[in-house]
Each structure stands twice: as C-alpha cells, then as structure tokens.
XYZ file of C-alpha atoms in Angstrom:
316
model
C -23.050 96.833 -91.854
C -20.089 99.097 -93.658
C -17.806 97.636 -96.482
C -14.884 96.893 -93.898
C -16.705 94.859 -91.456
C -18.808 92.807 -94.651
C -15.352 92.099 -95.870
C -14.045 90.909 -92.706
C -16.821 88.998 -91.484
C -16.696 87.469 -95.352
C -12.974 86.949 -95.029
C -13.677 85.187 -91.195
C -16.620 82.875 -91.936
C -13.555 81.621 -94.794
C -11.083 80.835 -92.236
C -13.765 78.504 -90.265
C -14.711 77.274 -93.036
C -11.537 75.678 -93.463
C -10.383 75.245 -89.789
C -13.332 72.722 -90.124
C -13.229 71.234 -92.788
C -9.580 70.761 -92.029
C -10.382 69.163 -88.541
C -12.881 67.011 -90.288
C -10.186 65.397 -92.719
C -7.675 65.424 -89.164
C -10.582 62.914 -88.366
C -10.968 60.962 -90.780
C -7.091 59.907 -91.471
C -7.452 59.516 -87.810
C -10.790 57.052 -88.273
C -8.733 55.476 -91.184
C -5.280 54.725 -89.620
C -7.911 52.906 -86.940
C -9.586 51.029 -88.852
C -6.705 49.626 -91.130
C -5.295 48.490 -87.439
C -7.748 47.371 -86.040
C -9.142 45.160 -89.093
C -5.245 43.891 -89.509
C -5.820 42.423 -86.099
C -8.436 40.891 -86.937
C -7.779 39.376 -89.810
C -5.014 37.849 -88.379
C -7.376 36.575 -85.332
C -9.709 35.166 -88.475
C -6.468 33.491 -90.313
C -5.818 31.862 -87.234
C -9.116 30.162 -86.562
C -9.255 29.074 -90.957
C -8.075 25.316 -89.937
C -10.886 24.974 -87.764
C -13.373 26.499 -89.431
C -12.298 27.257 -92.867
C -13.439 30.735 -94.642
C -16.513 29.437 -94.690
C -17.122 29.469 -90.769
C -15.225 32.417 -90.292
C -16.883 35.056 -92.110
C -20.376 33.967 -91.443
C -19.514 34.273 -87.295
C -17.604 37.754 -88.527
C -21.015 39.423 -90.509
C -23.165 38.093 -87.035
C -20.678 39.321 -84.516
C -20.752 43.372 -86.319
C -25.110 42.244 -86.616
C -24.871 42.205 -83.351
C -22.668 44.867 -81.834
C -23.946 47.504 -85.002
C -27.646 47.334 -83.657
C -25.981 47.921 -80.174
C -25.429 50.850 -81.641
C -27.653 51.923 -83.508
C -31.291 49.962 -84.254
C -32.798 50.840 -87.152
C -36.131 51.357 -88.198
C -36.978 49.552 -91.570
C -40.103 50.179 -91.883
C -38.935 53.982 -91.814
C -36.799 53.568 -94.672
C -37.111 54.693 -98.494
C -36.696 53.018 -101.537
C -33.969 55.108 -102.028
C -32.349 54.312 -98.898
C -33.155 50.481 -99.496
C -31.031 49.941 -101.999
C -27.397 51.215 -100.911
C -28.307 49.157 -98.233
C -29.220 45.907 -99.516
C -26.426 45.819 -101.899
C -23.703 47.019 -98.894
C -25.633 43.981 -96.949
C -24.430 41.467 -100.042
C -21.300 43.345 -100.554
C -19.883 42.613 -96.870
C -19.863 38.672 -96.655
C -18.665 38.873 -100.867
C -15.735 41.159 -100.019
C -14.342 38.934 -97.250
C -15.660 35.605 -98.669
C -14.030 36.320 -101.662
C -10.470 37.464 -100.006
C -9.814 34.792 -97.246
C -10.572 31.898 -100.291
C -7.802 34.317 -102.777
C -5.141 33.559 -99.702
C -6.520 29.640 -98.822
C -4.886 29.467 -102.924
C -2.791 31.870 -104.429
C -1.632 33.532 -100.547
C -1.664 36.671 -98.718
C 0.631 39.055 -100.945
C -0.972 38.110 -104.068
C -4.479 38.675 -103.018
C -3.888 41.802 -101.256
C -2.437 43.091 -104.189
C -5.549 41.940 -106.510
C -8.144 43.922 -103.483
C -6.497 46.859 -103.440
C -7.046 47.329 -107.224
C -10.531 48.020 -106.164
C -9.773 50.990 -103.655
C -7.152 52.105 -106.133
C -9.655 52.684 -108.909
C -12.048 54.307 -106.705
C -8.823 56.617 -106.017
C -8.008 57.099 -109.718
C -11.477 57.443 -111.032
C -12.646 60.081 -108.159
C -9.193 62.582 -108.977
C -9.536 65.407 -110.504
C -6.176 65.923 -110.815
C -2.636 64.418 -111.142
C -0.533 65.263 -108.882
C -4.584 62.528 -106.675
C -4.068 60.862 -110.113
C 0.421 59.741 -109.202
C -0.220 59.289 -105.100
C -2.595 56.656 -105.444
C -0.630 54.486 -108.813
C 2.427 55.304 -105.702
C 0.993 53.942 -103.699
C -0.363 50.664 -105.877
C 3.455 50.438 -106.332
C 4.082 50.633 -103.276
C 2.051 47.416 -102.345
C 3.271 45.565 -104.836
C 6.491 46.436 -103.210
C 5.724 45.367 -99.983
C 3.791 42.078 -100.104
C 6.286 40.919 -103.242
C 3.500 39.036 -104.891
C 4.693 35.420 -106.955
C 3.240 33.937 -110.038
C 0.712 31.999 -109.876
C -1.457 29.702 -112.226
C -4.439 29.436 -110.259
C -6.629 30.980 -112.577
C -9.557 30.651 -109.773
C -7.206 31.524 -106.959
C -7.042 35.350 -109.286
C -10.495 35.574 -109.537
C -11.376 35.493 -106.703
C -9.018 38.324 -105.914
C -9.693 40.107 -108.607
C -13.739 40.278 -107.385
C -12.515 40.855 -104.000
C -11.210 44.233 -105.277
C -14.823 44.548 -107.081
C -16.050 44.536 -103.700
C -14.511 46.626 -101.826
C -14.748 49.108 -104.576
C -18.709 48.845 -104.229
C -18.434 48.707 -100.508
C -16.175 52.318 -100.644
C -19.557 53.744 -103.064
C -22.280 51.963 -101.183
C -21.058 52.966 -97.778
C -20.819 56.556 -98.657
C -23.788 56.589 -100.184
C -25.115 55.104 -96.729
C -23.777 57.861 -94.715
C -25.319 60.522 -97.061
C -28.432 59.303 -96.892
C -29.138 58.046 -93.184
C -28.667 59.643 -90.158
C -25.225 57.967 -87.871
C -25.044 54.531 -87.989
C -28.426 53.294 -88.955
C -27.447 52.930 -92.409
C -24.322 50.601 -91.671
C -26.585 48.441 -88.958
C -29.103 48.342 -91.001
C -26.785 46.737 -93.885
C -25.471 44.257 -91.178
C -28.119 43.289 -90.225
C -29.468 42.487 -93.361
C -25.725 40.720 -94.145
C -26.422 38.662 -90.615
C -29.852 37.410 -92.328
C -28.314 36.124 -95.233
C -25.556 34.674 -93.364
C -27.626 32.943 -90.316
C -28.658 29.931 -92.478
C -25.780 29.589 -93.364
C -23.654 29.564 -90.851
C -25.985 26.928 -89.438
C -25.761 24.590 -91.989
C -21.511 24.549 -92.048
C -21.046 24.233 -88.118
C -23.188 21.494 -88.555
C -21.444 19.619 -90.357
C -18.449 21.108 -89.949
C -17.832 21.439 -85.752
C -15.010 24.595 -84.859
C -13.509 24.332 -81.876
C -13.840 26.975 -79.089
C -10.157 28.443 -78.675
C -11.176 28.725 -83.370
C -14.949 30.120 -82.081
C -12.927 32.308 -79.519
C -10.839 34.328 -82.475
C -13.564 34.419 -85.004
C -15.382 36.423 -82.422
C -12.361 38.957 -81.828
C -11.904 38.921 -86.357
C -15.748 39.668 -86.260
C -15.520 42.602 -83.703
C -11.682 44.320 -84.945
C -12.364 43.014 -88.770
C -15.756 43.973 -89.317
C -17.765 46.136 -86.389
C -14.800 48.405 -85.392
C -13.889 49.117 -89.417
C -17.613 49.298 -90.639
C -18.799 52.054 -87.546
C -14.835 53.805 -89.267
C -15.341 53.792 -92.361
C -18.812 55.206 -92.729
C -17.634 57.785 -90.216
C -14.775 58.555 -91.923
C -16.574 58.657 -95.864
C -18.766 61.922 -94.158
C -14.936 63.731 -93.927
C -12.981 62.390 -96.752
C -13.248 62.636 -100.633
C -13.466 59.131 -101.848
C -9.731 59.435 -103.537
C -8.247 60.259 -100.563
C -10.189 57.776 -98.642
C -8.694 54.763 -101.722
C -5.579 55.519 -101.771
C -5.326 55.281 -97.868
C -6.390 52.485 -97.793
C -3.167 51.197 -98.945
C -2.346 51.736 -95.347
C -3.950 48.048 -94.932
C -0.549 45.773 -95.797
C 1.539 48.187 -94.303
C 0.213 47.943 -90.883
C -0.545 44.322 -91.505
C 3.650 43.721 -92.028
C 4.129 46.066 -88.984
C 2.741 44.032 -86.382
C 4.361 41.561 -87.709
C 7.024 42.409 -86.793
C 6.044 44.107 -83.003
C 3.917 40.463 -82.682
C 5.178 38.103 -84.361
C 9.249 38.648 -84.120
C 9.127 38.799 -87.810
C 11.999 40.747 -89.467
C 11.420 43.507 -91.951
C 13.779 42.748 -95.192
C 14.988 46.462 -97.740
C 12.076 45.522 -100.226
C 9.384 45.486 -97.475
C 10.492 48.390 -96.080
C 11.226 50.229 -99.428
C 7.423 49.161 -100.150
C 6.245 50.534 -96.619
C 7.979 53.916 -97.533
C 6.757 54.636 -101.218
C 2.228 53.619 -99.352
C 3.218 55.911 -96.759
C 4.866 59.080 -98.310
C 2.004 58.740 -101.175
C -0.696 58.606 -98.555
C 0.815 62.249 -96.646
C 1.270 63.649 -99.980
C -2.285 62.513 -101.130
C -4.022 64.010 -97.241
C -1.572 66.932 -97.346
C -3.337 68.246 -100.290
C -6.485 67.095 -100.429
C -9.603 68.791 -101.541
C -11.503 69.950 -98.057
C -15.186 66.950 -97.938
C -16.881 70.222 -98.895
C -15.672 70.383 -102.069
C -17.526 67.732 -105.035
C -19.221 66.389 -102.037
C -22.948 65.196 -101.851
C -25.250 66.577 -100.251
C -27.494 64.609 -97.958
C -29.725 63.257 -100.179
C -26.852 62.444 -102.843
C -28.342 62.915 -105.742
C -27.673 67.275 -105.763
C -24.144 68.488 -105.366
C -24.084 71.193 -102.234
C -23.902 74.540 -101.874
C -19.953 74.435 -102.134
C -19.468 72.408 -104.684
C -17.360 72.522 -107.839
C-alpha cells in the first residue's frame, strides 16, 4: 500500500469514527430527553398517590415495579458476578431508594420548587467536576441558574426539608457515577437489573409493614404502579444506555431538562399558564443544553475501558 493510500485509509477511518461518535451522542441525547419526559410523567402520578400512600409507600412500589420490569428484560447471574462488579451494583441499589425517598420527603416539607433546585445540585456538581473546558462549566452553571429561575424556590426555615433535598442531590450524583460504572463493568441491562432486584429485596419488608399499617386505595396503588414504570424502570434503562454514549459533563448538564419537562407537562396536561420568568428559565436551560451538546467531546474521549480501571486506547 503506497503512502497516499495509507493517508486516505487513515482519513476514512477517522471520519467513520467521528460519524459513529456523533450518532452515539445523538442516540444518548434522545434517550436523555425520553428519560426526563418519562420521569416527570411518572413523578406526577406518584405525587397524586401521596395522600393515600405517602412518599414511603410510593417509593416502595416504585422499587418493586422496576425490579419486576427489569428482571423481565435482563436476568442477572449473581453467582458469576465478581467483587469489582458487586460493589457498584450494591451501591446503586442503595442509591435508588435514598434518591427517591429523600426527594419526595423534601417536596412534602419545602415544596417542589426548592426541592428540585436543591436536588439539581447533584448532577450540577458532576458536570462541573467532569468538565475539562471553561465552556462546559459555564453551560452547567447557566443551566443551574435556569433551574432556579424556572422553579422560583421560596425561602424556608425548614432545616430537615433542606437537608433532605441536599441528601437527594448527593444521591443523584452517586446515581450518575455508579450507573456509569455499572454500565462499564456489566453487559447490557444486567447491572441495572441486579441493582433493582437488590433494592426491591431491601424495600420488600418495608413495603409489607407500611401497607399493613397504611392500606392504600386502589386508585392510589394504580398511580404508584404507573410511577414505578415511568419514573423508575424506563429512566433506569434509558440512563444506563445514555451513560455508555455521552460524557458525564453532558449527562449532568442535561439533567436540568427535567424541570422544563415538568413545567411543559403542567402547561399541556393541566392547563397551568407559564409566566415570563418561567419561560425565561426554560430558555436558559434549553440554550445551555444545546451549547454543551454541540460542543461535547465524542464519547470515546476520556472514557473508560470496559473494566473501568484503565483508560481506553483513545483516552486523553
């Protein structure tokens, strides 16, 4: 092969790699948008079940439903799992329940706006810490400002409620990092399925005791079941697929789209009018996400190899 042919072959390979990276990022963005829409729809259903079941009951049903759905999609082989695969799975299982319970409990105490704003500090921290460029940090911080403008959190002296919101933020950050590690170390959906099953085993006794002492109504149970599918099973699957295709900074920043979906759903489904302030916040969030998604590094850069311990060949 002469020198000219080698150059052409190398150039063609690079173009193919870049095209594949762009396709992977586009798929990841589509899954992030779908995950956010599903999460907010399911969260609305779960909120409607609060009067009958409370946050504890809704979260318990969510974990049980997601385990059933994910087990049907992927049956993990626990006996073949190694120690380095076990710890992120167990961590993710614990994170599932903590993340959901603390957010719902915070919403009950300090309201949706402040709770969502505090929770977003988690993915915002992941985005900022994972950033290698000033532009990424600016976009992440701008998205955070947009969330504050959109949700318009009011002042509160409810320290337990604020603490719950901050714990939820930490759990969401842990969810992103652990989910990414699980996706790197276990194939397909087996890691997420294993974590959901372990979480369900932890929540099973809690659910039994709770429902014996707080019998739910059938409509509330139906809403909680819908919440389990839409706000747990669907996002868990979408997120692990996404985290294999996009960098953490893009995923963390894109989580700011959740309040936008919530506001849009309220406008379309519930007839709730959007103020100029809310529209401004939505615009800032959308603009920040567009900028960071168009400028994000290809998934291959800075990513980890399948074992999660050594950089991939094309790592920085």
